[in-house]
XYZ file of C-alpha atoms in Angstrom:
470
model
C 96.114 85.627 107.161
C 92.974 85.053 104.989
C 94.754 83.057 102.332
C 96.438 80.891 104.954
C 93.189 80.217 106.832
C 91.586 78.969 103.593
C 94.585 76.758 102.884
C 94.463 75.130 106.339
C 90.758 74.409 105.864
C 91.342 72.350 102.718
C 94.659 70.559 103.138
C 93.610 67.168 104.464
C 95.920 64.215 105.165
C 95.477 60.976 107.130
C 95.630 57.201 106.863
C 92.688 55.135 105.630
C 90.735 53.309 108.341
C 87.436 51.425 108.333
C 86.393 52.392 104.797
C 82.917 51.366 103.620
C 81.249 52.078 100.305
C 78.672 50.703 97.909
C 79.831 49.274 94.607
C 77.747 51.674 92.529
C 79.895 54.574 93.771
C 83.221 52.888 92.994
C 84.694 54.609 91.113
C 83.143 58.055 91.309
C 84.208 61.698 91.384
C 82.427 64.436 93.322
C 83.169 68.130 93.003
C 82.030 71.338 94.667
C 83.221 74.788 95.656
C 84.041 75.519 99.275
C 84.496 79.233 99.983
C 85.099 79.720 96.267
C 87.713 76.963 95.992
C 87.140 73.691 94.198
C 87.215 70.584 96.359
C 87.174 67.186 94.664
C 86.450 63.825 96.281
C 87.638 60.788 94.341
C 86.466 57.299 95.325
C 88.083 54.203 93.862
C 89.156 50.649 94.643
C 92.651 49.827 95.838
C 94.302 47.595 93.236
C 95.908 45.362 95.860
C 93.470 45.153 98.768
C 90.322 45.594 96.642
C 89.052 47.891 99.383
C 87.521 51.300 98.633
C 89.876 54.253 98.951
C 89.206 57.971 98.728
C 91.228 61.121 98.360
C 90.541 64.825 98.330
C 92.023 67.133 95.719
C 92.177 70.899 96.069
C 93.248 71.771 92.511
C 93.022 75.533 92.992
C 95.695 75.195 95.661
C 97.796 72.606 93.858
C 97.061 69.943 96.479
C 96.298 66.452 95.183
C 95.917 62.915 96.511
C 95.112 63.902 100.094
C 93.885 60.778 101.814
C 90.503 60.482 103.516
C 90.676 58.770 106.898
C 87.085 57.516 107.021
C 84.528 57.070 104.262
C 80.940 55.958 104.772
C 78.261 55.607 102.083
C 74.647 54.598 102.696
C 71.605 54.679 100.442
C 70.839 58.181 101.697
C 74.149 59.863 102.445
C 77.907 60.028 102.042
C 80.487 61.228 104.530
C 84.237 61.683 104.192
C 86.256 62.500 107.289
C 89.860 63.448 108.084
C 91.046 62.469 111.552
C 94.141 64.659 111.302
C 92.159 67.906 111.309
C 89.035 66.467 112.921
C 86.878 67.700 110.058
C 85.120 66.550 106.930
C 82.049 66.546 104.723
C 78.662 64.892 105.104
C 75.857 65.229 102.602
C 72.539 63.711 101.583
C 71.964 62.318 98.086
C 69.346 63.812 95.824
C 66.800 61.494 94.186
C 68.991 60.319 91.294
C 72.204 60.153 93.382
C 73.998 62.789 91.302
C 74.285 65.445 93.978
C 75.143 65.675 97.663
C 73.835 68.532 99.774
C 75.309 68.950 103.212
C 78.061 70.734 105.086
C 81.776 70.875 105.532
C 82.415 70.794 109.276
C 85.626 71.702 111.042
C 84.246 73.203 114.209
C 82.002 75.452 112.135
C 79.528 73.974 109.650
C 79.748 75.510 106.174
C 76.993 74.636 103.672
C 78.530 72.649 100.843
C 77.151 70.929 97.737
C 79.053 68.311 95.736
C 77.992 67.040 92.329
C 78.961 63.797 90.662
C 81.076 64.440 87.567
C 82.705 62.260 84.935
C 85.997 64.032 85.515
C 87.228 66.959 87.558
C 86.942 70.261 85.716
C 90.163 71.638 84.274
C 91.545 75.042 85.140
C 91.538 77.650 82.385
C 94.547 79.929 82.622
C 94.944 81.402 79.113
C 97.687 83.864 80.100
C 100.156 81.171 81.166
C 103.067 81.492 78.685
C 103.889 78.528 76.456
C 107.286 77.900 74.796
C 109.004 78.673 72.500
C 109.938 82.067 73.944
C 111.625 85.016 72.178
C 114.119 85.322 75.034
C 116.607 83.115 76.859
C 115.372 81.225 79.905
C 118.028 80.009 82.327
C 117.401 77.840 85.389
C 120.101 78.412 87.987
C 121.131 78.278 91.631
C 123.263 80.561 93.796
C 124.198 80.935 97.474
C 123.875 83.735 100.001
C 126.959 85.486 101.372
C 127.343 83.043 104.273
C 126.659 79.936 102.161
C 123.798 78.978 104.496
C 120.987 79.216 101.930
C 120.899 77.928 98.360
C 118.420 79.608 96.019
C 116.698 78.012 93.045
C 115.709 80.535 90.398
C 114.892 81.245 86.773
C 116.411 84.156 84.866
C 114.797 85.335 81.636
C 117.038 87.487 79.433
C 115.906 89.388 76.312
C 117.680 88.407 73.103
C 119.162 91.862 72.492
C 122.668 93.241 72.195
C 124.293 94.876 75.185
C 123.505 94.862 78.881
C 119.849 95.028 79.894
C 117.988 96.302 82.967
C 116.876 93.541 85.314
C 114.280 93.151 88.066
C 113.927 90.694 90.925
C 110.367 89.584 91.719
C 109.500 89.371 95.439
C 106.450 87.375 96.554
C 103.874 88.133 99.225
C 103.212 86.419 102.555
C 103.401 82.641 102.679
C 106.153 80.614 101.051
C 105.682 80.416 97.279
C 107.467 78.978 94.283
C 109.279 81.152 91.745
C 106.104 81.569 89.674
C 104.092 82.696 92.746
C 101.658 79.890 91.891
C 98.227 80.349 93.440
C 94.897 78.801 92.439
C 96.491 77.511 89.240
C 97.657 81.001 88.295
C 101.358 81.773 87.797
C 101.502 85.577 88.047
C 105.294 85.852 88.315
C 105.703 83.722 85.199
C 103.270 85.999 83.367
C 105.101 89.126 84.571
C 108.534 87.722 83.678
C 107.346 86.720 80.218
C 105.900 90.155 79.446
C 108.875 92.106 80.764
C 111.455 89.944 78.991
C 109.533 90.231 75.713
C 109.932 93.981 76.211
C 113.644 94.200 76.893
C 113.808 93.702 80.670
C 115.518 90.710 82.290
C 113.722 89.091 85.234
C 114.970 86.948 88.121
C 112.236 84.993 89.876
C 113.201 82.853 92.861
C 111.719 80.032 94.951
C 111.023 81.281 98.483
C 112.806 79.736 101.455
C 111.853 76.102 101.955
C 110.122 75.836 98.568
C 111.332 74.101 95.411
C 115.098 74.309 95.077
C 115.584 76.941 97.775
C 116.756 75.855 101.215
C 116.748 77.843 104.440
C 114.905 77.989 107.742
C 111.397 79.440 107.597
C 109.791 79.192 111.053
C 111.926 81.892 112.657
C 112.289 84.020 109.506
C 110.871 87.537 109.220
C 110.452 90.005 106.373
C 113.945 91.288 107.228
C 115.384 87.818 106.582
C 113.546 87.690 103.257
C 115.124 91.058 102.421
C 118.559 89.494 102.863
C 117.433 86.675 100.561
C 116.746 89.309 97.909
C 120.187 90.824 98.511
C 121.701 87.455 97.590
C 119.904 87.747 94.260
C 121.256 91.271 93.792
C 124.807 90.022 94.400
C 124.287 87.236 91.872
C 123.027 89.634 89.194
C 125.993 91.965 89.769
C 128.314 89.040 89.039
C 126.913 88.641 85.518
C 128.378 90.469 82.560
C 125.111 90.576 80.588
C 123.188 92.589 83.196
C 123.270 96.364 83.653
C 124.392 96.605 87.289
C 123.225 100.236 87.368
C 119.653 99.212 86.551
C 118.750 96.501 89.054
C 115.170 97.005 90.213
C 112.698 95.263 92.521
C 109.051 94.364 91.933
C 107.322 93.232 95.125
C 103.768 91.973 95.514
C 101.876 92.387 98.798
C 104.442 91.670 101.562
C 107.000 91.827 98.760
C 106.077 95.517 98.508
C 107.231 95.849 102.121
C 110.400 93.812 101.580
C 111.542 95.782 98.515
C 112.016 99.093 100.395
C 113.820 97.206 103.181
C 116.256 95.854 100.584
C 116.815 99.348 99.208
C 117.767 100.591 102.686
C 120.391 97.830 102.887
C 121.904 98.235 99.421
C 122.833 101.150 97.170
C 122.607 98.836 94.153
C 118.815 99.154 93.829
C 117.841 101.541 91.028
C 114.034 101.502 91.336
C 111.083 99.822 93.054
C 107.624 98.762 91.884
C 105.166 97.939 94.666
C 102.187 95.794 93.664
C 99.553 96.019 96.423
C 102.274 96.638 99.001
C 101.549 98.089 102.456
C 101.758 101.864 102.760
C 100.348 101.740 106.296
C 101.547 99.888 109.398
C 101.518 96.112 109.593
C 99.246 96.169 112.645
C 96.724 98.299 110.756
C 96.858 95.948 107.753
C 96.110 92.956 109.997
C 93.306 94.819 111.778
C 91.600 95.768 108.515
C 91.961 92.243 107.124
C 90.441 90.723 110.257
C 87.549 93.184 110.264
C 86.753 92.477 106.623
C 86.869 88.714 107.176
C 84.537 88.932 110.170
C 82.043 91.057 108.250
C 82.013 88.350 105.596
C 81.284 85.804 108.322
C 78.277 87.772 109.541
C 79.619 89.297 112.754
C 77.955 92.484 113.959
C 79.823 95.772 114.403
C 79.645 95.270 118.165
C 81.136 91.775 117.922
C 83.924 93.019 115.662
C 84.675 95.892 118.043
C 84.912 93.458 120.934
C 87.417 91.335 119.030
C 89.381 94.470 118.076
C 89.743 95.290 121.748
C 91.062 91.777 122.363
C 93.537 92.201 119.493
C 94.797 95.489 120.914
C 95.314 93.882 124.311
C 97.185 90.932 122.789
C 99.285 93.283 120.646
C 100.362 95.265 123.703
C 101.219 92.058 125.542
C 103.295 90.888 122.578
C 105.175 94.195 122.584
C 105.786 93.967 126.327
C 106.953 90.338 126.382
C 109.492 89.489 123.683
C 110.035 86.036 125.186
C 107.250 83.638 124.151
C 107.720 81.542 127.293
C 106.742 84.611 129.341
C 103.994 85.655 126.967
C 102.264 82.280 126.622
C 100.623 81.939 130.084
C 99.522 85.596 130.060
C 98.191 85.214 126.521
C 96.228 82.098 127.496
C 94.752 83.744 130.589
C 93.713 86.806 128.582
C 92.059 84.624 125.954
C 90.305 82.542 128.608
C 88.823 85.623 130.275
C 87.713 87.119 126.964
C 86.075 83.896 125.785
C 84.183 83.561 129.055
C 82.483 86.897 128.408
C 81.310 86.138 124.852
C 78.015 84.637 123.767
C 77.925 81.155 122.294
C 76.679 82.637 119.013
C 79.713 84.927 118.775
C 82.115 82.119 119.620
C 80.503 79.947 116.959
C 81.005 82.622 114.289
C 84.644 83.035 115.316
C 85.322 79.296 115.323
C 85.958 79.219 119.075
C 83.173 76.754 119.898
C 82.700 73.018 119.576
C 85.361 70.293 119.577
C 87.923 72.432 117.741
C 87.782 75.444 120.068
C 91.051 74.650 121.831
C 92.781 74.048 118.517
C 91.557 77.395 117.170
C 92.909 79.166 120.248
C 96.251 77.360 119.921
C 96.472 78.362 116.251
C 95.796 81.988 117.116
C 98.474 81.902 119.811
C 100.962 80.263 117.446
C 100.385 83.041 114.907
C 101.002 85.743 117.516
C 104.192 84.018 118.704
C 105.750 83.768 115.243
C 108.773 86.052 114.715
C 107.240 86.916 111.326
C 104.041 88.180 112.986
C 105.934 90.188 115.582
C 107.993 91.880 112.861
C 105.072 92.523 110.502
C 102.833 93.918 113.225
C 105.572 96.334 114.325
C 106.456 97.418 110.785
C 106.076 101.160 110.219
C 106.482 102.142 106.550
C 107.187 105.756 107.535
C 110.550 104.714 108.979
C 111.619 102.689 105.936
C 110.200 104.923 103.206
C 111.866 107.974 104.773
C 115.131 106.550 103.400
C 113.872 105.834 99.869
C 115.055 108.381 97.308
C 115.092 106.104 94.225
C 112.228 106.024 91.673
C 109.167 104.344 93.184
C 105.951 103.141 91.529
C 103.084 101.985 93.781
C 100.130 100.214 92.143
C 96.947 98.860 93.731
C 93.669 97.293 92.678
C 90.576 99.285 93.568
C 88.770 96.079 94.560
C 91.640 94.769 96.685
C 90.137 93.527 99.970
C 93.486 92.500 101.517
C 95.559 95.660 101.045
C 93.074 98.478 100.538
C 94.036 100.828 97.711
C 92.930 104.175 99.136
C 94.672 103.971 102.511
C 97.848 102.282 101.314
C 98.471 104.444 98.246
C 97.852 107.525 100.385
C 100.406 106.166 102.844
C 103.029 105.781 100.124
C 102.365 109.301 98.848
C 102.644 110.813 102.315
C 105.818 108.986 103.355
C 107.665 109.405 100.045
C 106.779 113.098 99.870
C 108.098 113.635 103.396
C 111.241 111.723 102.380
C 111.819 114.224 99.601
C 111.561 111.583 96.884
C 111.386 113.432 93.564
C 110.330 110.483 91.408
C 107.408 108.508 92.754
C 103.998 107.683 91.347
C 100.895 105.931 92.690
C 98.096 104.448 90.609
C 94.848 102.657 91.416
C 93.160 100.330 88.931
C 89.462 100.452 89.932
C 88.330 97.030 88.676
C 91.265 94.915 89.889
C 91.666 92.757 92.999
C 94.709 91.957 95.160
C 96.140 89.693 92.438
C 95.528 92.358 89.753
C 92.733 90.383 88.119
C 89.535 91.985 86.844
C 87.094 91.144 89.632
C 83.457 91.448 90.607
C 83.753 91.529 94.405
C 87.503 91.381 94.991
C 87.034 88.678 97.633
C 89.664 85.961 98.096
C 87.162 83.249 97.219
C 86.786 84.777 93.766
C 90.485 84.494 92.807
C 90.315 80.911 91.603
C 87.180 81.485 89.517
C 88.803 84.175 87.359
C 90.582 83.014 84.207
C 92.726 86.137 83.942
C 96.025 85.852 85.807
C 97.305 89.442 85.643
C 95.859 92.544 83.985
C 97.759 93.416 80.753
C 97.333 97.146 81.429
C 99.321 96.827 84.659
C 102.033 94.910 82.801
C 102.220 97.666 80.207
C 102.262 100.330 82.927
C 105.270 98.713 84.615
C 107.245 98.340 81.382
C 106.521 101.912 80.266
C 107.531 103.324 83.649
C 110.743 101.263 83.924
C 111.813 102.221 80.407
C 111.161 105.893 81.172
C 113.811 105.911 83.897
C 117.106 107.535 82.980
């Protein structure tokens, strides 16, 4: 989705070949913001070969030391290129050689300015908790019921007498560490710290394939991730210091979809908090996200409508053919026919033109073929939420551009009311984005520029609501 497309744009790796540079730029550091994310180019001299070397850092994404495959510096310009993704940056120097103005090009040219700096700017994340803590923090591992997945986790337990309520934090789409680290923010660490300071234990877990957690990811769906959460529930029930009657779930984004799934599989769940979770179908979520992204890229309403029609056709094909080997040739033929009827200008905006057109099409096909995509697109919250009778709190940011507050909160209200749930509540926080930060636009590119990790009012709202439960 949006976040993933930004990630793939910036993660650059390759071997160094044919590097050239002028001595006056060795060493040097160049920094700019690409689609709101900082990108740093570091040029230095290899200690052994004495040849110039260069790497990209994407600090907002936690990616460092990513090798440049080709570097060229002249009196007028600098270019850094990655052969692995067939993309890179080229810019012209200003008069005093302190700034480069040019474009990042990976099929589509994006205007990009880099400035020479003495050192890369540091992230400011004032909410990140710092030890010592007024609660016990325990790093641990446990297995699932079939001993096929090992989970790495951290449990924070309030220093109080008696058993305490406990929540499991469930992350959104894309594999994340136990702190849900994104753009230097650690929202799950912030949530765990606040809740445990207020008498609630918290289990936060590395996702499959991340950190200390094992497990296969490529074929996994949200249903598989629900079973991962069940392993955490079983672990918590085995502990004597937890109140097994007060095990709750807090899920962010896709985690807000997974949490209700878990509750349909286990009677041990006492309550659910959904943070920007989907209250409408997965296919509708994807459609709205795509439309918003294309508007940001300057596509007209007519162009967006045309792509919507393509999406609907591909969705129906995916539903008809469950076997990817059957779907692939039909998918490719459908794409080929659609592309042939689009203008070059439209294809350029969509990234389906130039040397990377075939790669863009392959990436789109790969996304459609993923078991995760098939499951998410078919997900209907009405079916799952019809079974949810436990207390349910759904929260959303009013400036969320990924999971829109109005439609999704209305969906939760409708489905839970039909289910006969007697204890549910929905709340919108007008100034917050998808990550529950105070935002100006709510766009993804803004996330990394905001120092706030998670709105304190939302933290207080969760604690107050959980403690109010009998």
